[in-house]
PDB file of C-alpha atoms in Angstrom:
ATOM      1  CA  MET A  13       2.153  86.578  83.969  1.00 44.00           C
ATOM      2  CA  LYS A  14       2.759  86.610  87.730  1.00 47.00           C
ATOM      3  CA  LYS A  15       3.518  82.876  87.747  1.00 48.00           C
ATOM      4  CA  LYS A  16       6.125  83.337  85.019  1.00 50.00           C
ATOM      5  CA  LYS A  17       7.912  86.035  87.098  1.00 54.00           C
ATOM      6  CA  LYS A  18       8.211  83.720  90.108  1.00 59.00           C
ATOM      7  CA  LYS A  19      10.343  81.141  88.223  1.00 64.00           C
ATOM      8  CA  PRO A  20      13.472  83.363  87.962  1.00 71.00           C
ATOM      9  CA  ILE A  21      13.102  84.328  91.627  1.00 75.00           C
ATOM     10  CA  ILE A  22      12.914  80.670  92.706  1.00 77.00           C
ATOM     11  CA  LEU A  23      15.954  79.828  90.535  1.00 75.00           C
ATOM     12  CA  ILE A  24      17.985  82.648  92.099  1.00 77.00           C
ATOM     13  CA  TYR A  25      16.919  81.495  95.566  1.00 73.00           C
ATOM     14  CA  ILE A  26      18.097  77.932  94.834  1.00 79.00           C
ATOM     15  CA  LEU A  27      21.433  79.197  93.470  1.00 78.00           C
ATOM     16  CA  VAL A  28      21.978  81.300  96.617  1.00 78.00           C
ATOM     17  CA  LEU A  29      21.299  78.267  98.821  1.00 76.00           C
ATOM     18  CA  ILE A  30      23.795  76.170  96.818  1.00 80.00           C
ATOM     19  CA  ALA A  31      26.416  78.918  97.093  1.00 76.00           C
ATOM     20  CA  LEU A  32      25.898  79.189 100.860  1.00 75.00           C
ATOM     21  CA  TYR A  33      26.210  75.405 101.224  1.00 74.00           C
ATOM     22  CA  LEU A  34      29.487  75.407  99.322  1.00 73.00           C
ATOM     23  CA  ILE A  35      30.889  78.293 101.372  1.00 69.00           C
ATOM     24  CA  ILE A  36      29.846  76.884 104.741  1.00 63.00           C
ATOM     25  CA  TYR A  37      30.444  73.157 104.292  1.00 61.00           C
ATOM     26  CA  VAL A  38      32.591  72.380 101.249  1.00 57.00           C
ATOM     27  CA  VAL A  39      35.219  75.138 101.070  1.00 53.00           C
ATOM     28  CA  PRO A  40      36.412  74.803 104.699  1.00 47.00           C
ATOM     29  CA  LYS A  41      36.874  71.045 104.298  1.00 47.00           C
ATOM     30  CA  VAL A  42      38.854  71.484 101.095  1.00 47.00           C
ATOM     31  CA  THR A  43      41.036  74.405 102.089  1.00 45.00           C
ATOM     32  CA  GLY A  44      40.946  74.406 105.877  1.00 44.00           C
ATOM     33  CA  VAL A  45      40.948  78.207 105.726  1.00 47.00           C
ATOM     34  CA  LEU A  46      37.945  78.649 107.968  1.00 52.00           C
ATOM     35  CA  GLU A  47      38.831  75.811 110.340  1.00 69.00           C
ATOM     36  CA  PRO A  48      40.074  77.385 113.621  1.00 93.00           C
ATOM     37  CA  THR A  49      41.456  74.072 114.893  1.00 94.00           C
ATOM     38  CA  TYR A  50      42.876  70.775 113.654  1.00 97.00           C
ATOM     39  CA  ASN A  51      43.820  67.407 115.114  1.00 96.00           C
ATOM     40  CA  VAL A  52      47.473  66.584 115.660  1.00 97.00           C
ATOM     41  CA  SER A  53      48.418  63.569 113.523  1.00 96.00           C
ATOM     42  CA  TYR A  54      51.369  61.466 112.514  1.00 96.00           C
ATOM     43  CA  GLY A  55      53.047  62.118 109.194  1.00 96.00           C
ATOM     44  CA  GLU A  56      56.320  62.113 107.300  1.00 95.00           C
ATOM     45  CA  MET A  57      58.645  65.076 107.129  1.00 96.00           C
ATOM     46  CA  LYS A  58      60.877  65.051 104.083  1.00 95.00           C
ATOM     47  CA  ILE A  59      63.201  67.966 103.391  1.00 96.00           C
ATOM     48  CA  SER A  60      64.647  67.939  99.894  1.00 97.00           C
ATOM     49  CA  ASP A  61      65.771  69.958  96.886  1.00 97.00           C
ATOM     50  CA  THR A  62      64.773  69.050  93.346  1.00 98.00           C
ATOM     51  CA  THR A  63      67.559  69.904  90.940  1.00 98.00           C
ATOM     52  CA  THR A  64      69.701  68.724  88.019  1.00 98.00           C
ATOM     53  CA  GLY A  65      72.649  66.458  88.709  1.00 98.00           C
ATOM     54  CA  TYR A  66      75.802  66.341  86.579  1.00 98.00           C
ATOM     55  CA  LEU A  67      77.679  63.051  86.930  1.00 98.00           C
ATOM     56  CA  VAL A  68      81.472  63.097  87.102  1.00 98.00           C
ATOM     57  CA  ARG A  69      83.643  59.975  86.907  1.00 97.00           C
ATOM     58  CA  ASN A  70      87.177  58.737  86.331  1.00 97.00           C
ATOM     59  CA  GLU A  71      86.701  57.195  82.881  1.00 97.00           C
ATOM     60  CA  LYS A  72      88.561  56.390  79.689  1.00 97.00           C
ATOM     61  CA  VAL A  73      87.072  56.000  76.203  1.00 97.00           C
ATOM     62  CA  TYR A  74      88.671  53.384  73.922  1.00 98.00           C
ATOM     63  CA  VAL A  75      88.821  53.970  70.155  1.00 97.00           C
ATOM     64  CA  SER A  76      89.184  51.111  67.667  1.00 96.00           C
ATOM     65  CA  GLN A  77      92.173  51.132  65.289  1.00 94.00           C
ATOM     66  CA  GLN A  78      90.380  48.805  62.895  1.00 93.00           C
ATOM     67  CA  GLY A  79      86.953  48.414  61.368  1.00 94.00           C
ATOM     68  CA  GLY A  80      84.756  45.376  61.074  1.00 94.00           C
ATOM     69  CA  GLU A  81      82.080  43.366  62.825  1.00 95.00           C
ATOM     70  CA  PRO A  82      82.277  43.455  66.635  1.00 96.00           C
ATOM     71  CA  ASN A  83      81.907  40.490  68.956  1.00 96.00           C
ATOM     72  CA  TYR A  84      81.240  41.607  72.512  1.00 97.00           C
ATOM     73  CA  TYR A  85      82.467  39.393  75.357  1.00 96.00           C
ATOM     74  CA  VAL A  86      80.919  41.271  78.271  1.00 96.00           C
ATOM     75  CA  LYS A  87      77.723  43.145  79.052  1.00 95.00           C
ATOM     76  CA  ASP A  88      77.401  46.805  79.963  1.00 95.00           C
ATOM     77  CA  GLY A  89      78.061  47.272  83.687  1.00 94.00           C
ATOM     78  CA  THR A  90      80.487  44.342  84.020  1.00 95.00           C
ATOM     79  CA  LEU A  91      83.453  44.864  86.336  1.00 95.00           C
ATOM     80  CA  MET A  92      86.701  44.078  84.473  1.00 94.00           C
ATOM     81  CA  ARG A  93      90.239  43.458  85.703  1.00 94.00           C
ATOM     82  CA  ARG A  94      93.177  45.121  84.007  1.00 93.00           C
ATOM     83  CA  ASN A  95      94.576  43.417  80.888  1.00 93.00           C
ATOM     84  CA  THR A  96      91.312  41.543  80.212  1.00 95.00           C
ATOM     85  CA  THR A  97      89.599  41.654  76.811  1.00 96.00           C
ATOM     86  CA  VAL A  98      86.251  43.369  76.326  1.00 97.00           C
ATOM     87  CA  MET A  99      85.563  42.518  72.677  1.00 97.00           C
ATOM     88  CA  GLU A 100      87.019  41.662  69.280  1.00 95.00           C
ATOM     89  CA  VAL A 101      86.507  43.023  65.763  1.00 95.00           C
ATOM     90  CA  ASN A 102      86.433  40.653  62.795  1.00 92.00           C
ATOM     91  CA  GLY A 103      86.688  41.244  59.059  1.00 85.00           C
ATOM     92  CA  GLY A 104      87.348  44.759  57.922  1.00 80.00           C
ATOM     93  CA  SER A 105      85.730  48.062  57.045  1.00 77.00           C
ATOM     94  CA  ASP A 106      86.901  51.011  54.951  1.00 78.00           C
ATOM     95  CA  GLY A 107      84.074  53.255  56.089  1.00 84.00           C
ATOM     96  CA  GLU A 108      84.643  56.764  57.436  1.00 91.00           C
ATOM     97  CA  ILE A 109      83.951  57.853  60.975  1.00 92.00           C
ATOM     98  CA  ARG A 110      80.222  58.474  61.262  1.00 93.00           C
ATOM     99  CA  THR A 111      78.899  61.892  62.295  1.00 93.00           C
ATOM    100  CA  LYS A 112      77.275  60.653  65.507  1.00 92.00           C
ATOM    101  CA  TYR A 113      80.683  59.538  66.790  1.00 96.00           C
ATOM    102  CA  GLN A 114      82.669  62.477  65.408  1.00 95.00           C
ATOM    103  CA  GLY A 115      81.227  64.835  68.007  1.00 94.00           C
ATOM    104  CA  VAL A 116      82.361  62.491  70.795  1.00 96.00           C
ATOM    105  CA  LEU A 117      85.864  62.302  69.281  1.00 96.00           C
ATOM    106  CA  ASP A 118      86.109  66.075  68.844  1.00 95.00           C
ATOM    107  CA  ARG A 119      85.339  66.609  72.530  1.00 96.00           C
ATOM    108  CA  LEU A 120      87.672  63.812  73.607  1.00 95.00           C
ATOM    109  CA  GLY A 121      90.632  65.139  71.653  1.00 91.00           C
ATOM    110  CA  SER A 122      93.885  63.561  72.843  1.00 92.00           C
ATOM    111  CA  LYS A 123      92.156  61.882  75.793  1.00 93.00           C
ATOM    112  CA  ALA A 124      90.968  58.938  73.683  1.00 95.00           C
ATOM    113  CA  VAL A 125      92.732  55.580  74.167  1.00 95.00           C
ATOM    114  CA  GLU A 126      93.490  53.789  70.904  1.00 95.00           C
ATOM    115  CA  THR A 127      93.248  50.013  70.931  1.00 95.00           C
ATOM    116  CA  SER A 128      93.675  47.109  68.530  1.00 94.00           C
ATOM    117  CA  ASP A 129      93.412  44.234  71.022  1.00 95.00           C
ATOM    118  CA  PHE A 130      90.493  45.731  73.023  1.00 96.00           C
ATOM    119  CA  THR A 131      92.027  44.901  76.379  1.00 96.00           C
ATOM    120  CA  VAL A 132      91.544  47.043  79.476  1.00 95.00           C
ATOM    121  CA  LYS A 133      94.638  48.924  80.659  1.00 91.00           C
ATOM    122  CA  ASN A 134      93.157  49.689  84.073  1.00 90.00           C
ATOM    123  CA  GLY A 135      90.342  47.839  85.798  1.00 91.00           C
ATOM    124  CA  GLY A 136      86.844  49.230  86.025  1.00 95.00           C
ATOM    125  CA  VAL A 137      83.262  48.907  84.824  1.00 96.00           C
ATOM    126  CA  VAL A 138      82.602  48.469  81.106  1.00 97.00           C
ATOM    127  CA  CYS A 139      80.193  51.005  79.640  1.00 97.00           C
ATOM    128  CA  TYR A 140      78.977  51.265  76.047  1.00 98.00           C
ATOM    129  CA  TYR A 141      78.038  54.942  76.222  1.00 98.00           C
ATOM    130  CA  ALA A 142      80.109  58.127  75.810  1.00 98.00           C
ATOM    131  CA  ASP A 143      79.665  61.856  75.211  1.00 97.00           C
ATOM    132  CA  GLY A 144      83.255  63.050  74.794  1.00 96.00           C
ATOM    133  CA  TYR A 145      83.371  64.935  78.091  1.00 97.00           C
ATOM    134  CA  GLU A 146      85.182  62.017  79.736  1.00 96.00           C
ATOM    135  CA  GLY A 147      88.441  63.970  79.420  1.00 91.00           C
ATOM    136  CA  LYS A 148      87.056  67.487  79.888  1.00 95.00           C
ATOM    137  CA  LEU A 149      85.169  66.884  83.142  1.00 97.00           C
ATOM    138  CA  THR A 150      86.989  64.862  85.776  1.00 97.00           C
ATOM    139  CA  PRO A 151      87.105  64.626  89.578  1.00 97.00           C
ATOM    140  CA  LYS A 152      90.363  66.606  89.430  1.00 96.00           C
ATOM    141  CA  ASN A 153      88.936  69.653  87.626  1.00 97.00           C
ATOM    142  CA  MET A 154      85.219  69.619  88.560  1.00 98.00           C
ATOM    143  CA  LYS A 155      85.692  72.223  91.310  1.00 97.00           C
ATOM    144  CA  LYS A 156      87.134  74.670  88.773  1.00 97.00           C
ATOM    145  CA  LYS A 157      84.147  74.475  86.448  1.00 97.00           C
ATOM    146  CA  LYS A 158      81.485  77.207  86.647  1.00 97.00           C
ATOM    147  CA  GLN A 159      77.737  76.804  86.529  1.00 97.00           C
ATOM    148  CA  THR A 160      77.676  77.947  82.890  1.00 97.00           C
ATOM    149  CA  PHE A 161      79.874  74.982  81.945  1.00 97.00           C
ATOM    150  CA  PHE A 162      77.535  72.479  83.594  1.00 98.00           C
ATOM    151  CA  GLN A 163      74.494  74.147  82.057  1.00 97.00           C
ATOM    152  CA  GLY A 164      76.094  73.579  78.651  1.00 97.00           C
ATOM    153  CA  LEU A 165      76.144  69.819  79.155  1.00 98.00           C
ATOM    154  CA  SER A 166      73.365  67.770  77.602  1.00 97.00           C
ATOM    155  CA  GLN A 167      72.259  64.174  77.904  1.00 97.00           C
ATOM    156  CA  ASP A 168      71.563  64.348  74.154  1.00 96.00           C
ATOM    157  CA  ASN A 169      75.342  64.248  73.568  1.00 96.00           C
ATOM    158  CA  VAL A 170      75.545  60.755  75.062  1.00 97.00           C
ATOM    159  CA  VAL A 171      75.901  58.183  72.268  1.00 97.00           C
ATOM    160  CA  GLU A 172      75.466  54.418  72.486  1.00 97.00           C
ATOM    161  CA  LEU A 173      78.648  52.653  71.381  1.00 97.00           C
ATOM    162  CA  LYS A 174      77.414  49.085  71.047  1.00 96.00           C
ATOM    163  CA  ARG A 175      76.497  48.334  67.427  1.00 95.00           C
ATOM    164  CA  LYS A 176      76.754  45.830  64.555  1.00 94.00           C
ATOM    165  CA  GLN A 177      79.444  47.572  62.472  1.00 94.00           C
ATOM    166  CA  ILE A 178      82.520  49.558  63.487  1.00 95.00           C
ATOM    167  CA  ASN A 179      84.706  51.843  61.395  1.00 95.00           C
ATOM    168  CA  ALA A 180      88.335  52.491  62.237  1.00 95.00           C
ATOM    169  CA  GLY A 181      88.789  55.504  64.504  1.00 95.00           C
ATOM    170  CA  GLU A 182      85.384  55.244  66.165  1.00 96.00           C
ATOM    171  CA  PRO A 183      84.842  54.913  69.943  1.00 97.00           C
ATOM    172  CA  VAL A 184      83.840  51.396  71.008  1.00 97.00           C
ATOM    173  CA  PHE A 185      83.641  51.293  74.827  1.00 98.00           C
ATOM    174  CA  LYS A 186      84.794  53.043  77.962  1.00 97.00           C
ATOM    175  CA  ILE A 187      86.036  51.931  81.363  1.00 97.00           C
ATOM    176  CA  VAL A 188      84.697  53.713  84.439  1.00 97.00           C
ATOM    177  CA  ASP A 189      86.256  53.732  87.900  1.00 94.00           C
ATOM    178  CA  ARG A 190      84.007  51.754  90.217  1.00 89.00           C
ATOM    179  CA  THR A 191      85.442  53.007  93.524  1.00 91.00           C
ATOM    180  CA  ASN A 192      84.028  56.532  93.517  1.00 94.00           C
ATOM    181  CA  TRP A 193      81.919  58.869  91.390  1.00 97.00           C
ATOM    182  CA  TYR A 194      80.449  62.335  91.897  1.00 98.00           C
ATOM    183  CA  ILE A 195      77.272  64.345  91.358  1.00 98.00           C
ATOM    184  CA  VAL A 196      77.500  68.115  90.919  1.00 98.00           C
ATOM    185  CA  CYS A 197      74.276  69.979  91.775  1.00 98.00           C
ATOM    186  CA  TYR A 198      73.098  73.554  92.213  1.00 98.00           C
ATOM    187  CA  VAL A 199      70.535  74.465  94.885  1.00 98.00           C
ATOM    188  CA  ASP A 200      69.169  77.739  96.235  1.00 97.00           C
ATOM    189  CA  LYS A 201      71.917  79.384  98.273  1.00 96.00           C
ATOM    190  CA  THR A 202      69.472  79.847 101.162  1.00 96.00           C
ATOM    191  CA  HIS A 203      69.567  76.042 101.512  1.00 97.00           C
ATOM    192  CA  LYS A 204      73.353  75.912 101.869  1.00 96.00           C
ATOM    193  CA  SER A 205      73.095  74.985 105.561  1.00 95.00           C
ATOM    194  CA  ARG A 206      71.425  71.706 104.558  1.00 97.00           C
ATOM    195  CA  TYR A 207      74.666  70.520 103.009  1.00 98.00           C
ATOM    196  CA  PRO A 208      77.551  70.596 105.481  1.00 97.00           C
ATOM    197  CA  VAL A 209      80.602  68.715 104.228  1.00 98.00           C
ATOM    198  CA  GLY A 210      80.431  65.085 105.350  1.00 97.00           C
ATOM    199  CA  LYS A 211      76.621  64.951 105.619  1.00 97.00           C
ATOM    200  CA  GLU A 212      74.878  61.933 104.122  1.00 98.00           C
ATOM    201  CA  VAL A 213      72.295  62.714 101.444  1.00 98.00           C
ATOM    202  CA  SER A 214      69.838  60.398  99.675  1.00 98.00           C
ATOM    203  CA  VAL A 215      69.846  61.043  95.924  1.00 98.00           C
ATOM    204  CA  GLU A 216      66.597  59.945  94.305  1.00 98.00           C
ATOM    205  CA  PHE A 217      66.978  59.215  90.594  1.00 97.00           C
ATOM    206  CA  GLU A 218      63.894  58.286  88.590  1.00 94.00           C
ATOM    207  CA  ASP A 219      64.556  54.571  89.125  1.00 93.00           C
ATOM    208  CA  LYS A 220      66.894  54.247  92.109  1.00 95.00           C
ATOM    209  CA  THR A 221      67.936  55.946  95.345  1.00 97.00           C
ATOM    210  CA  VAL A 222      71.676  56.281  96.006  1.00 97.00           C
ATOM    211  CA  LYS A 223      73.329  57.229  99.285  1.00 97.00           C
ATOM    212  CA  ALA A 224      75.969  59.939  98.893  1.00 98.00           C
ATOM    213  CA  THR A 225      78.110  62.223 101.054  1.00 98.00           C
ATOM    214  CA  VAL A 226      78.612  65.984 100.685  1.00 98.00           C
ATOM    215  CA  TYR A 227      82.142  66.271  99.290  1.00 98.00           C
ATOM    216  CA  ALA A 228      82.251  70.050  98.802  1.00 98.00           C
ATOM    217  CA  ARG A 229      79.989  73.098  98.652  1.00 97.00           C
ATOM    218  CA  LYS A 230      80.454  76.657  97.472  1.00 97.00           C
ATOM    219  CA  THR A 231      78.207  79.671  96.912  1.00 97.00           C
ATOM    220  CA  GLU A 232      78.076  80.648  93.260  1.00 96.00           C
ATOM    221  CA  GLY A 233      75.875  83.658  92.560  1.00 94.00           C
ATOM    222  CA  GLU A 234      72.301  82.940  93.650  1.00 96.00           C
ATOM    223  CA  PHE A 235      73.075  79.259  94.033  1.00 97.00           C
ATOM    224  CA  CYS A 236      75.093  76.904  96.165  1.00 98.00           C
ATOM    225  CA  ARG A 237      77.124  74.342  94.249  1.00 98.00           C
ATOM    226  CA  VAL A 238      77.013  71.012  96.049  1.00 98.00           C
ATOM    227  CA  ILE A 239      79.304  68.149  95.061  1.00 98.00           C
ATOM    228  CA  LEU A 240      78.262  64.731  96.300  1.00 98.00           C
ATOM    229  CA  SER A 241      80.527  61.700  96.433  1.00 98.00           C
ATOM    230  CA  THR A 242      79.401  58.066  96.394  1.00 98.00           C
ATOM    231  CA  ASP A 243      80.706  54.559  95.861  1.00 96.00           C
ATOM    232  CA  HIS A 244      77.254  53.000  95.581  1.00 94.00           C
ATOM    233  CA  PHE A 245      76.649  51.082  92.386  1.00 91.00           C
ATOM    234  CA  TYR A 246      74.008  52.418  90.034  1.00 94.00           C
ATOM    235  CA  SER A 247      73.598  50.545  86.762  1.00 92.00           C
ATOM    236  CA  LYS A 248      73.142  53.752  84.746  1.00 94.00           C
ATOM    237  CA  TYR A 249      75.905  55.780  86.355  1.00 95.00           C
ATOM    238  CA  GLY A 250      78.226  55.278  83.372  1.00 95.00           C
ATOM    239  CA  GLN A 251      75.754  56.433  80.740  1.00 95.00           C
ATOM    240  CA  ILE A 252      74.146  59.419  82.484  1.00 97.00           C
ATOM    241  CA  ARG A 253      75.851  62.784  82.257  1.00 98.00           C
ATOM    242  CA  VAL A 254      72.859  65.007  83.017  1.00 98.00           C
ATOM    243  CA  ALA A 255      70.133  63.740  85.364  1.00 98.00           C
ATOM    244  CA  GLU A 256      67.183  66.124  85.496  1.00 97.00           C
ATOM    245  CA  ASN A 257      64.717  66.382  88.375  1.00 97.00           C
ATOM    246  CA  ILE A 258      66.692  64.367  90.866  1.00 98.00           C
ATOM    247  CA  LYS A 259      65.757  64.858  94.503  1.00 98.00           C
ATOM    248  CA  LEU A 260      68.365  65.503  97.202  1.00 98.00           C
ATOM    249  CA  VAL A 261      66.822  64.351 100.479  1.00 98.00           C
ATOM    250  CA  THR A 262      68.627  65.841 103.480  1.00 97.00           C
ATOM    251  CA  TYR A 263      66.089  64.868 106.151  1.00 96.00           C
ATOM    252  CA  GLU A 264      63.393  62.226 106.392  1.00 96.00           C
ATOM    253  CA  ASN A 265      61.517  61.091 109.501  1.00 96.00           C
ATOM    254  CA  ARG A 266      58.042  60.293 110.821  1.00 96.00           C
ATOM    255  CA  GLY A 267      56.290  61.657 113.888  1.00 96.00           C
ATOM    256  CA  LEU A 268      53.774  64.222 115.150  1.00 97.00           C
ATOM    257  CA  LEU A 269      53.398  67.174 112.812  1.00 97.00           C
ATOM    258  CA  ILE A 270      52.378  70.703 113.841  1.00 97.00           C
ATOM    259  CA  GLU A 271      51.634  73.615 111.526  1.00 97.00           C
ATOM    260  CA  ASN A 272      54.237  76.322 112.080  1.00 96.00           C
ATOM    261  CA  LYS A 273      51.610  79.060 112.275  1.00 96.00           C
ATOM    262  CA  SER A 274      50.216  77.291 115.339  1.00 96.00           C
ATOM    263  CA  ILE A 275      53.493  77.652 117.243  1.00 96.00           C
ATOM    264  CA  VAL A 276      53.913  80.532 119.715  1.00 96.00           C
ATOM    265  CA  LYS A 277      56.253  81.415 122.540  1.00 94.00           C
ATOM    266  CA  GLU A 278      54.963  82.099 126.040  1.00 93.00           C
ATOM    267  CA  LYS A 279      57.420  83.247 128.730  1.00 90.00           C
ATOM    268  CA  GLY A 280      60.314  81.872 126.713  1.00 91.00           C
ATOM    269  CA  GLN A 281      58.692  78.478 126.145  1.00 94.00           C
ATOM    270  CA  VAL A 282      57.728  77.320 122.665  1.00 96.00           C
ATOM    271  CA  GLY A 283      54.316  75.693 122.463  1.00 97.00           C
ATOM    272  CA  VAL A 284      50.807  75.576 121.030  1.00 97.00           C
ATOM    273  CA  TYR A 285      47.312  76.299 122.295  1.00 97.00           C
ATOM    274  CA  GLU A 286      44.957  73.339 122.622  1.00 96.00           C
ATOM    275  CA  LYS A 287      41.199  73.211 123.073  1.00 95.00           C
ATOM    276  CA  ASP A 288      39.514  70.556 125.207  1.00 94.00           C
ATOM    277  CA  LYS A 289      36.035  69.051 124.805  1.00 92.00           C
ATOM    278  CA  LEU A 290      34.496  71.817 126.949  1.00 93.00           C
ATOM    279  CA  GLY A 291      35.972  74.517 124.732  1.00 91.00           C
ATOM    280  CA  ASN A 292      38.674  75.572 127.215  1.00 94.00           C
ATOM    281  CA  VAL A 293      41.888  76.841 125.620  1.00 95.00           C
ATOM    282  CA  PHE A 294      45.248  76.221 127.298  1.00 95.00           C
ATOM    283  CA  PHE A 295      48.946  76.423 126.488  1.00 97.00           C
ATOM    284  CA  VAL A 296      50.959  73.210 125.937  1.00 97.00           C
ATOM    285  CA  PRO A 297      54.776  73.265 125.616  1.00 97.00           C
ATOM    286  CA  ILE A 298      56.368  71.513 122.647  1.00 97.00           C
ATOM    287  CA  LYS A 299      59.894  70.684 121.521  1.00 97.00           C
ATOM    288  CA  VAL A 300      60.606  70.918 117.801  1.00 97.00           C
ATOM    289  CA  ILE A 301      62.765  68.200 116.264  1.00 96.00           C
ATOM    290  CA  LYS A 302      62.855  69.566 112.704  1.00 96.00           C
ATOM    291  CA  SER A 303      61.030  72.172 110.615  1.00 95.00           C
ATOM    292  CA  ASP A 304      60.664  72.539 106.848  1.00 93.00           C
ATOM    293  CA  GLY A 305      59.347  76.106 107.066  1.00 90.00           C
ATOM    294  CA  GLU A 306      55.666  75.165 106.998  1.00 94.00           C
ATOM    295  CA  MET A 307      55.416  72.170 109.314  1.00 96.00           C
ATOM    296  CA  SER A 308      57.364  71.051 112.373  1.00 97.00           C
ATOM    297  CA  LEU A 309      58.098  67.567 113.612  1.00 97.00           C
ATOM    298  CA  VAL A 310      57.706  67.568 117.421  1.00 97.00           C
ATOM    299  CA  TYR A 311      58.189  65.230 120.374  1.00 97.00           C
ATOM    300  CA  ASP A 312      55.233  63.058 121.298  1.00 96.00           C
ATOM    301  CA  THR A 313      53.666  62.849 124.812  1.00 96.00           C
ATOM    302  CA  ARG A 314      56.719  64.110 126.746  1.00 96.00           C
ATOM    303  CA  PHE A 315      60.169  65.633 126.359  1.00 96.00           C
ATOM    304  CA  TYR A 316      62.970  66.887 128.587  1.00 95.00           C
ATOM    305  CA  ASP A 317      63.843  70.581 128.649  1.00 91.00           C
ATOM    306  CA  SER A 318      67.309  72.128 128.800  1.00 88.00           C
ATOM    307  CA  LYS A 319      67.338  71.715 132.607  1.00 89.00           C
ATOM    308  CA  GLY A 320      66.486  68.027 132.397  1.00 93.00           C
ATOM    309  CA  ASN A 321      62.907  68.493 133.599  1.00 93.00           C
ATOM    310  CA  GLU A 322      60.210  66.314 132.076  1.00 96.00           C
ATOM    311  CA  GLN A 323      57.532  68.247 130.190  1.00 95.00           C
ATOM    312  CA  LEU A 324      54.182  66.813 129.111  1.00 96.00           C
ATOM    313  CA  THR A 325      53.427  67.799 125.527  1.00 97.00           C
ATOM    314  CA  VAL A 326      51.083  67.148 122.612  1.00 97.00           C
ATOM    315  CA  GLU A 327      49.726  63.734 121.724  1.00 96.00           C
ATOM    316  CA  ILE A 328      48.065  62.345 118.642  1.00 96.00           C
ATOM    317  CA  TYR A 329      44.492  63.605 118.041  1.00 96.00           C
ATOM    318  CA  ASP A 330      44.932  66.607 120.379  1.00 96.00           C
ATOM    319  CA  VAL A 331      42.965  69.617 119.121  1.00 97.00           C
ATOM    320  CA  VAL A 332      45.280  72.547 118.334  1.00 97.00           C
ATOM    321  CA  LEU A 333      44.407  76.140 117.424  1.00 97.00           C
ATOM    322  CA  ARG A 334      45.481  76.851 113.867  1.00 94.00           C
ATOM    323  CA  ASN A 335      45.976  80.552 114.532  1.00 90.00           C
ATOM    324  CA  PRO A 336      46.534  81.142 118.296  1.00 89.00           C
ATOM    325  CA  LYS A 337      46.625  84.921 117.789  1.00 76.00           C
ATOM    326  CA  ASN A 338      42.876  84.750 117.378  1.00 63.00           C
ATOM    327  CA  LYS A 339      42.316  82.517 120.430  1.00 61.00           C
ATOM    328  CA  GLU A 340      39.209  83.247 122.423  1.00 53.00           C
TER     329      GLU A 340
END
């Protein structure tokens, strides 16, 4: 009976040892919570906002005056000169306008361009997609639209126009201005300072990064509306109305990274506390290049202060106190 009682005690003892091992050796390495110091290292600082982008363009949707079988001369994304022909329609068709295109036409209203010869009145890029907002949302009126209007837009409304059979009165293609297009975004208003007018921003779509410039910004409730302007070519720019989860990168650089909670100020000088191999702790001045709120990108080896004096500073692999308030 005594031997049987010892088995649970031994099991508990083993479990306690495992728990202590995890607490002492594993948890600190995973979380860093119990680590009082860390080594300075190189890394990338990328400041960005993930948001939804609403694309705005100068564009005209052409509607066929006749039905029949289409013969397309040019591919989607082709740059066309004015008075050149995009396609032709052969034969005939007495069919009614199909439901999928009726919604586009209803939104277009009088903004649709009727055509029987399928020639381009003004030059631009051919696109075989439309949603009907081509006349409702333009570069001229985008600043007047509220956030509720943009939230009502949906990529599901975008319809492909290229097909094997066309009925009279249906949209067949559109022409998009190649010289400039816009992206309307909403970000947290506390990030408004990231978007001064004229600043260059990298817009990361799911398949391409486009360089753009801040065209306008305005606080709207809890958000800041940012309008970006670009002339960079993006093959999908004519077919996308709503781009979800795009990333607006306002800063990107590599260098030495310091945790913000390590940074203190001593006698007016910003710096960190380092520990040498003998365990001595001493203050080292730093100069912050950029901060994202959690980490700071700092000068490496040396920098010059406001008086032009050279200051020696942190280097890679230096040991820095994570929380200098608890320094020994």
